[in-house]
């Protein structure tokens, strides 16, 4: 319990730090890009939008600390400014609309990739020297080395353009309106398969190889041999003795991967015109939409931190040594 | 042995600060002395403060209180070039010869450095001194061993290199910290007999740290027993082994392989001694079968059992 | 007296990049139920290899194993994987050399016991497991509350006791102990040895007790096998081991002369000059030839005879021990 509280405190502290950095950075940029940008937009956007920008970047005469307090207050209340690209839509609304698509596609694909990759890593290491151990790691080395962009385009070309197995773009057919109907959901899943496949193919090899290496090392540990000597059943040995120890070094990697899901697989969403956060990020950069960019960076930072926190809790569950305080 | 005292400690205390707890006292007001050409054995279970005393004697550690004397001079707080001169006279050999040698350097390199640093030898003279050292510790032909790397040597040979390195400055006093505990029996015997013969040929004094009473008896003239940072008994080797006065020494003897002791060990419980600064009384009291009321209140002082034998136990008063 | 463990013509070679490297060569011995056989030898002589080969723990890609291992008359190397799994621990159990790492760091001690029992006793209840665990821990003089701890919370001596308690969990007939007390302080070591001796008597165990310390083994074992370069050079009786060194194999004599004595008159010690042979370069004769003070010209080329029996000496210069002097355990 004390462990959880400590980690929770640490999480809140780092969230606050991320928010503060997000506040400070634009104000530190050399040559004050805010003013430059405001200048560029003069005459093109409404005075309200300009005012919003000025507020956002501190081109006002209120003292810094009061700007900071206003910023924090707005942040907590979901007022993250107005997007310039979609003016006057609030940044928070754009994020709220794109987030489910990203989490649905990239999140599910990443979790699948981690799960399948880890399982295959465990399997190949356990049967090392066997048939699958000859094939899977070699294939994985190959797929892990493929440039993602290239892989995505090739699959899109073959499976989408040439053979028409899957749609070429978007999250669902433009003829449908989102609803909880079977027609819509099946259409949505159909659209998700190809992009998900590209994510899985490109990342699964890394998980497989990493897990296999850790696992092979753990299999050499005395406690695994001792378990075998005790006549334990092989499932118990494979998972509770070998895999559970072998997975610990990869946990930080999982945290990062899960956290970055929210950043969206930028390339995936761009290649497949998928309306997630990555797609919005590209749009924001292209349009110099600083409020949107800031909002997106903040949400990415937050999700990395939260994922780290969750993984650490899981780590504590898996490894009693980190719980501490329980020595005799 | 009534010869001249070479090195001694007077109430040496070494404390290590611990965050959020009282200091750890690794050695507590320890007074002992070693005469010229004498070997003092220092025995006790791990964590009893033996290494700490050894490091303090060669001034790799500075004690928190007390004095270290060498040839009648106070060396407790010397530093800089005075400390360097002291290290010509006082050297240490460590338990793990592999860890104390650099895998990327040849045997010759390991010996050349102290020859240059401590004795300022150069060129041809240094080569000669180097070959002499290798021959002295039995690494012959020296021309072959000079060029070898640590991984090309066996455990026993590595320990010989470590001994040669300790001898490079021409010391009169050597602390040997468990020099054979990681070696096989037959290699152990070779290193122990080497230390024996070096003592004779070079007139060395040793502090021989070990947890093995049999080898301490073999190599030492006198044996000191430490427990929980305190010196609990000191006597000539034979007297200590044949007529131990302190209950901890008796326990240690009974437990050593080859002891004729039968039946349960003379202890009331198992456990490690409390090293914290606020401990009072005898460190062995919680395990002692002869414990008395005063034992957990007052630390007994070392008292003479015979002219060549002292023990810190209320049983002796 | 029945033989609980028979090792018959055991050969083991490790598979290395530079080819097969022999580690055990034609090892034969047997241990009766209710007997402790000590196995001593320098490090690298093949003691741990012996322990693992007897448990059939050497994987085919690690080493080649040839010979028979009979546990209660059953050849371990003829069993199917499932039969082997069921035989291990129920018939033959083992205490590892480095019990520091023998416990899974992420499982509690209780779970180790539960795993072991559940793997062998179908339908055992949770209550039964808890009760048995507590009994076993008490037998090795540990507080049953230790069951809730994890390995990292225990001292080296406690971990060693846990592993010994685990080895007794299924009441095996043969117990292999590979240097079970090395790296422990002498007092802890002695108290664990005392417990091993008591448990062995009480449960009529056949124990193969491996150590590098001749003194330690001679205080515990009924017979002592001396291993050198993967071969057993001598099996001697405890009674004889304490008598005249000159009645032993030249290598055993060397070991006895190398260890300083704790009691009796102080005698000088001497090492055995030289180093153990390179196992890839062994000649046809006695492997101890290079270091042997008693060697004869024939020793270099004439193979040592194969021997079996309760006690024997394999040496061209030494007769077999006089059997009348051998005391029965
Ligand atoms: N540099 C250090 N910092 C903190 N504690 C130390 C240090 N060196 C030794 N100790 C502690 O002092 C005690 C005595 O250690 P040591 O002198 O190494 O004993 P021994 O050599 O008898 O095993 C131990 O509890 C050890 O952990
Ligand atoms: N996995 C292995 N691969 C190759 N050689 C090994 C392996 N394990 C042990 N050996 C070698 O086998 C010999 C015997 O080792 P071991 O049985 O561990 O000896 P001991 O237990 O007597 O110290 C040594 O020379 C050692 O280097
Ligand atoms: S057979 Fe020969 S070389 Fe071998 S131990 Fe006997 S005497 Fe020595
Ligand atoms: Mg030490
Ligand atoms: Mg071994």
JSON list of C-alpha atoms in Angstrom, two decimals, chain A residues 222-223 225-226 228-233 236 240-241 244-245 248 318-321 323 326-328, chain C residues 55 59 85 88-89 94 96 98 101-107 112 115-116 119-120 150 152-153 163:
[
{"chain": "A", "resi": 222, "resn": "UNK", "atom": "CA", "xyz": [19.59, -22.36, -11.01]},
{"chain": "A", "resi": 223, "resn": "UNK", "atom": "CA", "xyz": [16.01, -21.91, -9.89]},
{"chain": "A", "resi": 225, "resn": "UNK", "atom": "CA", "xyz": [17.00, -26.21, -13.08]},
{"chain": "A", "resi": 226, "resn": "UNK", "atom": "CA", "xyz": [16.01, -26.74, -9.47]},
{"chain": "A", "resi": 228, "resn": "UNK", "atom": "CA", "xyz": [12.99, -29.15, -13.19]},
{"chain": "A", "resi": 229, "resn": "UNK", "atom": "CA", "xyz": [14.79, -31.37, -10.70]},
{"chain": "A", "resi": 230, "resn": "UNK", "atom": "CA", "xyz": [11.74, -31.17, -8.44]},
{"chain": "A", "resi": 231, "resn": "UNK", "atom": "CA", "xyz": [9.65, -32.67, -11.21]},
{"chain": "A", "resi": 232, "resn": "UNK", "atom": "CA", "xyz": [7.41, -29.63, -11.72]},
{"chain": "A", "resi": 233, "resn": "UNK", "atom": "CA", "xyz": [5.04, -29.71, -14.65]},
{"chain": "A", "resi": 236, "resn": "UNK", "atom": "CA", "xyz": [4.39, -24.20, -14.35]},
{"chain": "A", "resi": 240, "resn": "UNK", "atom": "CA", "xyz": [6.01, -19.11, -13.26]},
{"chain": "A", "resi": 241, "resn": "UNK", "atom": "CA", "xyz": [9.71, -19.93, -13.08]},
{"chain": "A", "resi": 244, "resn": "UNK", "atom": "CA", "xyz": [7.80, -14.48, -15.11]},
{"chain": "A", "resi": 245, "resn": "UNK", "atom": "CA", "xyz": [11.42, -13.68, -14.33]},
{"chain": "A", "resi": 248, "resn": "UNK", "atom": "CA", "xyz": [10.80, -8.26, -15.84]},
{"chain": "A", "resi": 318, "resn": "UNK", "atom": "CA", "xyz": [5.24, -9.66, -10.37]},
{"chain": "A", "resi": 319, "resn": "UNK", "atom": "CA", "xyz": [8.45, -9.02, -8.43]},
{"chain": "A", "resi": 320, "resn": "UNK", "atom": "CA", "xyz": [8.24, -9.06, -4.63]},
{"chain": "A", "resi": 321, "resn": "UNK", "atom": "CA", "xyz": [11.74, -7.61, -4.36]},
{"chain": "A", "resi": 323, "resn": "UNK", "atom": "CA", "xyz": [7.77, -4.04, -2.82]},
{"chain": "A", "resi": 326, "resn": "UNK", "atom": "CA", "xyz": [9.13, -6.60, 4.21]},
{"chain": "A", "resi": 327, "resn": "UNK", "atom": "CA", "xyz": [12.54, -7.79, 5.35]},
{"chain": "A", "resi": 328, "resn": "UNK", "atom": "CA", "xyz": [12.71, -9.87, 8.49]},
{"chain": "C", "resi": 55, "resn": "UNK", "atom": "CA", "xyz": [19.55, -36.54, -11.75]},
{"chain": "C", "resi": 59, "resn": "UNK", "atom": "CA", "xyz": [20.50, -31.74, -21.65]},
{"chain": "C", "resi": 85, "resn": "UNK", "atom": "CA", "xyz": [9.34, -36.14, -13.95]},
{"chain": "C", "resi": 88, "resn": "UNK", "atom": "CA", "xyz": [12.44, -37.01, -9.67]},
{"chain": "C", "resi": 89, "resn": "UNK", "atom": "CA", "xyz": [11.94, -35.77, -6.15]},
{"chain": "C", "resi": 94, "resn": "UNK", "atom": "CA", "xyz": [18.90, -32.91, -4.74]},
{"chain": "C", "resi": 96, "resn": "UNK", "atom": "CA", "xyz": [22.14, -27.61, -5.25]},
{"chain": "C", "resi": 98, "resn": "UNK", "atom": "CA", "xyz": [24.46, -22.63, -4.96]},
{"chain": "C", "resi": 101, "resn": "UNK", "atom": "CA", "xyz": [20.00, -19.00, -6.60]},
{"chain": "C", "resi": 102, "resn": "UNK", "atom": "CA", "xyz": [17.98, -22.18, -6.27]},
{"chain": "C", "resi": 103, "resn": "UNK", "atom": "CA", "xyz": [14.84, -20.38, -5.15]},
{"chain": "C", "resi": 104, "resn": "UNK", "atom": "CA", "xyz": [12.66, -18.52, -7.63]},
{"chain": "C", "resi": 105, "resn": "UNK", "atom": "CA", "xyz": [12.91, -14.86, -6.57]},
{"chain": "C", "resi": 106, "resn": "UNK", "atom": "CA", "xyz": [9.32, -14.03, -7.52]},
{"chain": "C", "resi": 107, "resn": "UNK", "atom": "CA", "xyz": [7.61, -16.86, -5.64]},
{"chain": "C", "resi": 112, "resn": "UNK", "atom": "CA", "xyz": [7.80, -23.52, -3.78]},
{"chain": "C", "resi": 115, "resn": "UNK", "atom": "CA", "xyz": [4.47, -26.43, -6.53]},
{"chain": "C", "resi": 116, "resn": "UNK", "atom": "CA", "xyz": [6.52, -29.41, -5.49]},
{"chain": "C", "resi": 119, "resn": "UNK", "atom": "CA", "xyz": [3.31, -31.75, -9.16]},
{"chain": "C", "resi": 120, "resn": "UNK", "atom": "CA", "xyz": [3.47, -35.14, -7.50]},
{"chain": "C", "resi": 150, "resn": "UNK", "atom": "CA", "xyz": [10.63, -14.58, -0.35]},
{"chain": "C", "resi": 152, "resn": "UNK", "atom": "CA", "xyz": [15.71, -12.31, -0.84]},
{"chain": "C", "resi": 153, "resn": "UNK", "atom": "CA", "xyz": [14.39, -11.81, 2.67]},
{"chain": "C", "resi": 163, "resn": "UNK", "atom": "CA", "xyz": [16.17, -26.00, 0.15]}
]
